[in-house]
Amino acid sequence: MPLWKSASSEDPDVYASARAVEGLAKCKIPETGMTPEEAYNLVRDELYLDGNARQNLATFCTTWVEDEVHKLMADCIDKNMIDKDEYPQTAEIEARCVHIIAQLWNSPEAEETIGCSTTGSSEAAMLGGLALKWAWRERRKKESKTVDKPNIVCGPVQVCWHKFAKYFDVELRQVPLSEGALHMQPEQLREYVDENTICVVPTLGVTFTGVYEPVKDICAELDKIQAETGLDVPVHVDAASGGFVAPFLHPELLWDFRLDRIKSINASGHKFGLAPLGVGWIIWRDKRELPTDLVFNVDYLGGNMPTFALNFSRPGGQIVIQYYNFMRLGWLGYREIQNACAENAQYLAGKLGEMPELEILYDGKGALPCVCYRLKNPDKAHYTLYDLSERVRMSGWQIASYPLPEKMEDTVVQRIMVRHGVSHDAVEQLYLDIKKALNYLDKNNIKWSDAGPSFSHG
Ligand SMILES: *Cc1c(COP(=O)(O)O)cnc(C)c1O
């Protein structure tokens, strides 16, 4: 008996098989296939070169879930959420989530209002923007006014709003930042809103820094503008991350449907909603805010179900897990998880703040569980934050470094997201690695490093 099987044997070891020796096809579907075991191992091995998602502190998205979530996802692998007639209970679960989230965001008609799941906040932003564009156009047509120059007004928004503006032919008016003002300032609004403004979009949890934009003050300023000029500008809140943080950690903060001006809100289920990748939510304050013209009706249990979506087929598992999370964790469970993240973020901010090289811009208090900082003396340092990102990557950590938007583009910042599954000890280890890396960069003159921005706002 040979001690090992040769590549030509009937049942070769996966790594002694012909494919393991020849390599996988790269540009053409191979003539013949292979066993599932071979394919599984060889394809999985390709993924070793991806970063370790748990150490990716650039992303806002879920990277840790319970075993039961894996099981439930597997149970749902064949469910298409768009087939309301075939999978009525998945449709029912989606509807329950809509009403639960509407209630979480204080919709005055939470049990009746309309909303839906999406692939993420980006699709939700498209739907929210479209609804407001339609409503604006209807209003203008009734007054026999022009409808060819719609605009939206926002602060430092995520790229999805740039996409919305481009894809749907809307002008994006981004209020510029200034030193000491890392988000939209309400008093800036008057310069930017006019009769063609379909909505103002504040962000609850700015992707660049983690801070909340002052939604209440923005609404109050728009009230003032209306009293003075008659302009009635609606608000859509992009609460991609904050929508599942503020209700638990900052319940007193007024940012949601308690403010009349807010017509719709989006959030990412797969960020602090704690669902696996692939689900977002948009909710309208009440049914009247979604123009019926945009809604398509699909057959559902012999009746009709209204749908509003860019996609058609989409997996149902993420929606089912969103509901699982609500049931499994309850309000208190969410609060404990988000609070643990916030504590770990604040601890990290404290440690990084003690370092002479760094200046904290956001310390994890009052908004998202994350830390944002810049070099204290970037002109004197012979390295950049991009170099620091590269150094800590050697221990597996992925940290986003990028310039701030308009008017602050000379400021390069770094942001560390602390999510479900990032423990105190992980944060401590990261801190020690950052310290070691800064020490190394101080001692070694890396002047011409070609490290550049890593731009992850999702
Ligand atoms: C992440 C994010 C988005 C995009 O969300 P996806 O769910 O990744 O599509 C939009 N806006 C903000 C503020 C975000 O943080």
XYZ file of C-alpha atoms and ligand atoms in Angstrom:
473
model
C 0.000 0.000 0.000
C 1.405 3.400 -0.916
C 1.464 5.876 1.924
C -0.130 8.552 -0.239
C -2.397 8.548 -3.232
C -0.950 9.761 -6.493
C -2.665 12.425 -8.592
C -3.729 9.729 -10.997
C -5.453 7.529 -8.418
C -9.233 7.022 -8.500
C -9.876 9.110 -5.429
C -7.023 11.620 -5.174
C -6.397 13.800 -2.192
C -7.788 17.298 -2.951
C -4.306 18.820 -2.970
C -2.877 15.991 -5.073
C -5.614 16.246 -7.705
C -4.896 17.417 -11.245
C -6.663 20.722 -10.619
C -4.640 21.465 -7.508
C -1.467 20.956 -9.532
C -2.607 22.758 -12.714
C -4.449 25.613 -11.037
C -8.049 26.723 -11.577
C -9.233 28.191 -14.874
C -9.192 32.007 -14.829
C -10.863 33.160 -18.053
C -12.850 30.274 -19.433
C -15.281 27.741 -18.032
C -13.310 24.463 -17.910
C -14.357 21.595 -20.164
C -14.982 19.210 -17.271
C -15.860 19.789 -13.664
C -14.486 18.366 -10.442
C -15.841 16.922 -7.221
C -17.659 19.253 -4.831
C -14.948 18.615 -2.253
C -12.196 19.686 -4.652
C -14.138 22.710 -5.846
C -14.999 23.734 -2.291
C -11.426 23.543 -1.041
C -9.783 25.140 -4.040
C -12.256 27.991 -4.312
C -12.278 28.576 -0.557
C -8.488 28.748 -0.592
C -8.670 31.650 -3.051
C -10.315 33.606 -0.221
C -7.288 33.341 2.063
C -5.926 36.424 0.374
C -8.957 38.489 1.376
C -8.556 40.455 4.574
C -9.919 38.980 7.796
C -13.366 40.586 8.050
C -13.337 40.618 11.869
C -10.208 42.799 11.778
C -11.679 45.075 9.115
C -12.463 48.128 11.226
C -13.076 50.231 8.135
C -16.461 48.652 7.511
C -19.758 49.475 9.227
C -21.207 46.129 8.186
C -21.924 42.969 10.172
C -18.934 40.640 10.450
C -20.029 38.431 13.337
C -23.251 36.472 13.774
C -24.474 33.683 16.030
C -24.514 30.044 14.874
C -28.321 30.148 14.716
C -28.052 32.921 12.133
C -25.914 30.699 9.907
C -28.552 27.977 10.278
C -31.476 30.260 9.525
C -29.643 31.731 6.526
C -29.121 28.202 5.200
C -32.823 27.470 5.788
C -33.685 30.500 3.653
C -31.190 29.999 0.835
C -33.923 29.105 -1.654
C -36.387 31.845 -0.741
C -36.901 34.708 -3.154
C -38.355 37.613 -1.202
C -40.051 39.051 -4.311
C -42.293 35.975 -4.712
C -44.895 37.140 -2.245
C -47.400 34.528 -3.358
C -44.967 31.598 -3.070
C -43.403 32.706 0.217
C -46.184 34.605 1.977
C -44.639 34.135 5.391
C -41.378 35.793 4.339
C -43.530 38.659 3.054
C -45.340 38.732 6.389
C -41.997 38.841 8.243
C -40.824 41.729 6.058
C -44.049 43.609 6.858
C -43.560 42.979 10.602
C -40.026 44.392 10.363
C -41.346 47.499 8.590
C -43.814 48.197 11.389
C -41.316 47.387 14.143
C -38.787 49.817 12.618
C -41.502 52.441 12.019
C -42.354 52.191 15.708
C -38.657 52.368 16.669
C -38.445 55.624 14.673
C -41.685 56.983 16.167
C -43.867 57.062 13.079
C -47.256 58.502 14.111
C -48.894 55.672 12.151
C -46.370 52.895 12.790
C -48.881 50.069 12.374
C -50.230 51.294 9.054
C -47.404 53.163 7.457
C -45.564 51.971 4.389
C -41.942 50.921 3.956
C -39.869 48.073 2.587
C -36.641 46.182 2.740
C -33.941 46.944 0.174
C -30.484 45.583 -0.633
C -28.992 48.236 1.646
C -29.132 51.934 2.396
C -28.067 52.771 -1.157
C -31.185 51.308 -2.741
C -33.222 52.797 0.110
C -31.741 56.226 -0.665
C -32.722 55.864 -4.331
C -36.309 55.011 -3.339
C -36.542 57.823 -0.782
C -35.071 60.327 -3.231
C -37.379 59.216 -6.035
C -40.485 59.517 -3.850
C -39.497 63.080 -2.904
C -38.680 63.963 -6.511
C -42.115 62.701 -7.604
C -43.903 64.594 -4.831
C -41.998 67.809 -5.658
C -42.859 67.457 -9.344
C -46.559 66.965 -8.558
C -46.588 70.058 -6.363
C -44.833 72.119 -9.023
C -47.116 70.906 -11.817
C -50.187 71.855 -9.803
C -48.760 75.370 -9.541
C -47.854 75.356 -13.277
C -44.170 75.785 -12.439
C -41.080 74.353 -14.135
C -39.905 70.882 -13.131
C -36.559 70.652 -14.903
C -34.088 71.641 -12.183
C -34.598 69.607 -9.005
C -31.871 69.671 -6.334
C -31.119 68.052 -2.992
C -29.213 69.787 -0.205
C -26.950 67.843 2.137
C -23.780 67.841 4.223
C -20.943 65.339 3.788
C -23.085 62.515 2.373
C -22.199 58.955 1.538
C -21.538 58.196 -2.127
C -25.058 56.761 -2.617
C -26.470 60.323 -2.702
C -23.978 61.321 -5.396
C -25.225 58.285 -7.296
C -28.861 59.169 -6.726
C -28.220 62.690 -8.027
C -26.423 61.433 -11.131
C -28.714 58.525 -11.984
C -31.934 60.458 -11.499
C -30.824 63.811 -12.828
C -30.959 65.841 -9.647
C -28.433 68.530 -8.694
C -26.533 67.684 -5.489
C -25.826 70.767 -3.385
C -23.314 69.711 -0.785
C -22.859 72.263 1.971
C -19.073 72.568 2.460
C -17.302 71.792 5.755
C -15.028 74.117 7.637
C -12.398 73.723 10.372
C -14.279 72.978 13.578
C -17.541 72.227 11.714
C -17.450 68.640 10.561
C -21.104 68.514 9.480
C -23.822 70.664 7.930
C -24.496 73.808 9.996
C -28.220 74.708 10.030
C -27.547 78.396 9.354
C -25.804 77.461 6.100
C -29.063 76.085 4.688
C -30.620 79.354 3.532
C -27.921 79.797 0.949
C -28.662 76.429 -0.585
C -32.396 75.669 -0.485
C -34.830 77.117 -3.008
C -38.127 76.260 -4.706
C -36.410 73.435 -6.620
C -35.140 71.670 -3.498
C -36.855 68.281 -3.366
C -35.456 67.622 0.112
C -32.678 68.244 2.619
C -30.790 65.074 3.586
C -29.091 65.135 7.010
C -27.006 62.085 7.921
C -27.383 60.389 11.291
C -23.886 59.004 11.546
C -21.687 60.757 8.969
C -19.549 58.123 7.257
C -16.412 60.285 7.330
C -16.357 60.956 11.070
C -19.172 59.063 12.823
C -20.885 62.214 14.151
C -24.632 62.881 13.897
C -25.778 65.884 11.897
C -28.065 68.098 14.024
C -31.360 66.895 12.542
C -33.576 68.778 14.998
C -31.806 72.098 14.423
C -31.860 71.548 10.676
C -35.634 71.044 10.832
C -36.008 74.119 13.043
C -34.027 76.207 10.552
C -36.255 74.933 7.724
C -39.302 75.936 9.835
C -37.848 79.430 10.081
C -37.163 79.556 6.354
C -40.753 78.498 5.706
C -42.119 81.177 8.026
C -40.052 83.822 6.234
C -40.309 82.718 2.608
C -43.140 80.207 2.358
C -40.740 77.505 1.113
C -41.778 74.152 2.634
C -38.768 71.838 2.226
C -39.175 68.204 3.318
C -36.431 66.177 5.019
C -35.204 62.634 4.431
C -32.799 61.327 7.098
C -29.999 59.022 5.992
C -29.725 57.000 9.199
C -27.774 54.152 7.586
C -25.909 53.497 10.841
C -27.547 55.813 13.365
C -31.040 54.425 12.731
C -30.122 51.361 14.787
C -27.906 53.179 17.305
C -29.776 56.339 18.343
C -33.051 54.611 19.398
C -31.067 52.492 21.876
C -28.234 54.749 23.029
C -29.709 58.235 22.525
C -33.485 57.826 22.932
C -33.907 61.485 23.924
C -32.318 62.781 20.744
C -34.901 64.177 18.328
C -33.961 62.991 14.856
C -36.884 60.811 13.683
C -40.610 61.015 12.826
C -41.222 62.952 16.049
C -40.167 65.874 13.847
C -43.009 66.642 11.399
C -40.735 67.739 8.589
C -39.192 64.284 8.272
C -40.965 62.360 5.528
C -38.779 59.277 5.201
C -35.799 57.563 6.828
C -33.425 54.852 5.630
C -31.083 52.546 7.531
C -28.865 49.573 6.765
C -30.086 46.377 8.413
C -26.626 44.963 7.756
C -24.838 47.680 9.756
C -25.959 48.315 13.341
C -29.213 46.480 12.530
C -26.930 43.437 13.037
C -28.313 41.438 10.075
C -25.962 39.757 7.579
C -24.948 41.631 4.423
C -27.701 42.432 1.992
C -30.537 44.250 3.721
C -31.581 47.865 4.192
C -34.821 49.580 5.127
C -36.787 52.628 4.133
C -39.847 53.807 6.028
C -42.206 56.675 5.183
C -43.758 58.654 8.010
C -47.220 57.707 6.712
C -48.738 56.203 3.601
C -49.461 59.575 2.003
C -45.754 60.366 1.597
C -45.165 57.656 -0.995
C -46.610 58.708 -4.390
C -48.883 55.856 -5.556
C -47.565 56.317 -9.063
C -44.261 54.682 -8.023
C -45.877 51.629 -6.476
C -46.356 48.417 -8.459
C -48.832 45.783 -7.370
C -47.871 42.128 -7.418
C -50.121 39.113 -6.897
C -50.173 37.988 -3.322
C -52.363 35.240 -1.906
C -55.040 35.911 -4.462
C -54.867 39.621 -3.679
C -52.454 42.419 -4.338
C -49.286 43.512 -2.599
C -47.789 46.944 -3.258
C -44.040 46.917 -4.018
C -41.523 49.659 -4.601
C -37.998 48.437 -5.390
C -35.218 48.720 -7.940
C -34.399 45.003 -7.833
C -36.653 42.062 -8.514
C -35.255 38.747 -7.215
C -33.433 39.034 -3.926
C -32.643 36.636 -1.060
C -35.155 36.486 1.788
C -32.717 35.281 4.475
C -31.424 38.688 5.522
C -34.986 39.896 6.133
C -35.792 36.801 8.181
C -32.623 37.357 10.233
C -33.590 40.988 10.833
C -36.765 39.677 12.438
C -34.798 36.961 14.284
C -32.578 39.704 15.746
C -35.563 41.728 16.952
C -37.041 38.634 18.618
C -33.754 37.184 19.893
C -32.289 40.392 21.332
C -35.259 42.553 22.172
C -34.836 46.267 22.786
C -32.585 45.608 25.775
C -30.360 43.216 23.842
C -29.791 45.794 21.113
C -29.064 48.392 23.743
C -26.486 46.174 25.477
C -24.699 45.388 22.224
C -24.577 49.002 20.979
C -23.539 50.143 24.449
C -20.673 47.630 24.572
C -19.494 48.914 21.184
C -19.712 52.521 22.380
C -17.722 51.735 25.546
C -14.988 49.990 23.601
C -14.855 52.855 21.080
C -14.579 55.421 23.883
C -11.851 53.415 25.574
C -9.896 53.296 22.313
C -10.414 57.044 21.776
C -9.025 57.646 25.272
C -5.905 55.602 24.577
C -5.297 57.109 21.120
C -5.946 60.584 22.525
C -3.010 60.140 24.922
C -0.622 59.680 22.011
C 1.295 62.846 21.165
C 1.074 62.176 17.416
C -2.727 62.073 17.183
C -5.616 64.498 17.563
C -9.064 63.027 18.190
C -11.856 64.541 16.068
C -14.631 62.295 17.361
C -14.259 60.270 20.551
C -17.148 57.817 20.227
C -19.408 59.789 22.584
C -22.897 60.882 21.579
C -23.099 59.333 18.112
C -21.747 56.175 16.379
C -19.449 53.746 18.235
C -16.289 54.729 16.392
C -13.200 56.915 16.677
C -11.986 59.485 14.152
C -8.633 61.263 14.358
C -5.911 62.973 12.373
C -2.198 63.609 12.780
C -1.588 66.504 15.138
C 1.239 67.910 13.012
C 0.894 66.420 9.541
C 3.299 68.997 8.080
C 6.090 68.057 10.470
C 5.637 64.284 10.310
C 7.608 62.516 7.607
C 4.848 59.924 7.251
C 1.117 60.068 6.588
C -1.894 58.261 8.002
C -1.851 56.200 4.815
C 1.530 54.866 5.918
C 0.093 54.085 9.338
C -2.790 52.133 7.718
C -0.237 50.124 5.740
C 1.847 49.340 8.834
C -1.059 48.058 10.940
C -2.263 46.027 7.969
C 0.811 43.879 8.616
C -0.970 42.594 11.737
C -4.194 42.127 9.803
C -5.999 45.343 10.877
C -7.791 47.297 8.189
C -8.360 50.936 9.019
C -9.825 53.479 6.614
C -7.745 56.599 5.865
C -9.078 59.284 3.537
C -9.320 63.028 3.019
C -12.425 64.847 4.321
C -14.875 66.285 1.738
C -15.023 69.734 0.170
C -13.236 72.634 1.903
C -11.505 70.219 4.303
C -9.908 68.007 1.678
C -6.431 68.817 2.977
C -7.264 67.015 6.210
C -6.588 63.291 6.103
C -8.368 61.314 8.805
C -8.531 57.779 10.039
C -11.695 56.137 11.316
C -12.042 52.986 13.404
C -15.474 51.368 13.584
C -16.272 49.371 16.705
C -18.998 46.888 15.854
C -20.740 43.878 17.359
C -17.965 41.324 17.906
C -15.136 43.811 18.543
C -14.152 43.184 22.160
C -12.176 45.253 24.657
C -9.143 43.016 24.171
C -9.328 43.353 20.382
C -9.370 47.129 20.769
C -6.448 46.965 23.202
C -4.449 44.830 20.765
C -5.191 47.287 17.970
C -4.067 50.188 20.153
C -0.754 48.428 20.880
C -0.261 47.744 17.167
C -0.951 51.398 16.277
C 1.519 52.501 18.926
C 4.153 50.104 17.610
C 3.539 51.261 14.028
C 3.848 54.963 14.938
C 7.052 54.186 16.770
C 8.411 52.437 13.695
C 7.362 55.269 11.382
C 8.971 57.820 13.714
C 12.279 55.973 13.593
C 12.306 55.101 9.898
C 12.173 57.779 7.295
C 9.530 56.592 4.862
C 9.296 59.677 2.734
C 8.222 58.334 -0.580
C 5.765 55.696 0.430
C 3.124 55.308 -2.257
C 0.428 54.457 0.279
C -2.832 56.215 -0.611
C -6.402 56.639 0.572
C -8.490 53.624 1.444
C -12.021 54.760 1.055
C -14.538 52.572 2.768
C -17.765 54.220 3.752
C -19.933 51.186 3.852
C -23.195 52.814 4.566
C -23.917 54.037 4.276
C -24.705 54.139 3.118
C -24.766 53.032 2.113
O -25.356 51.922 2.695
P -25.318 50.456 2.089
O -26.186 49.720 3.031
O -23.884 50.032 2.110
O -25.869 50.530 0.697
C -25.422 55.294 2.931
N -25.365 56.296 3.815
C -24.621 56.245 4.929
C -24.631 57.398 5.887
C -23.862 55.108 5.197
O -23.133 55.034 6.323
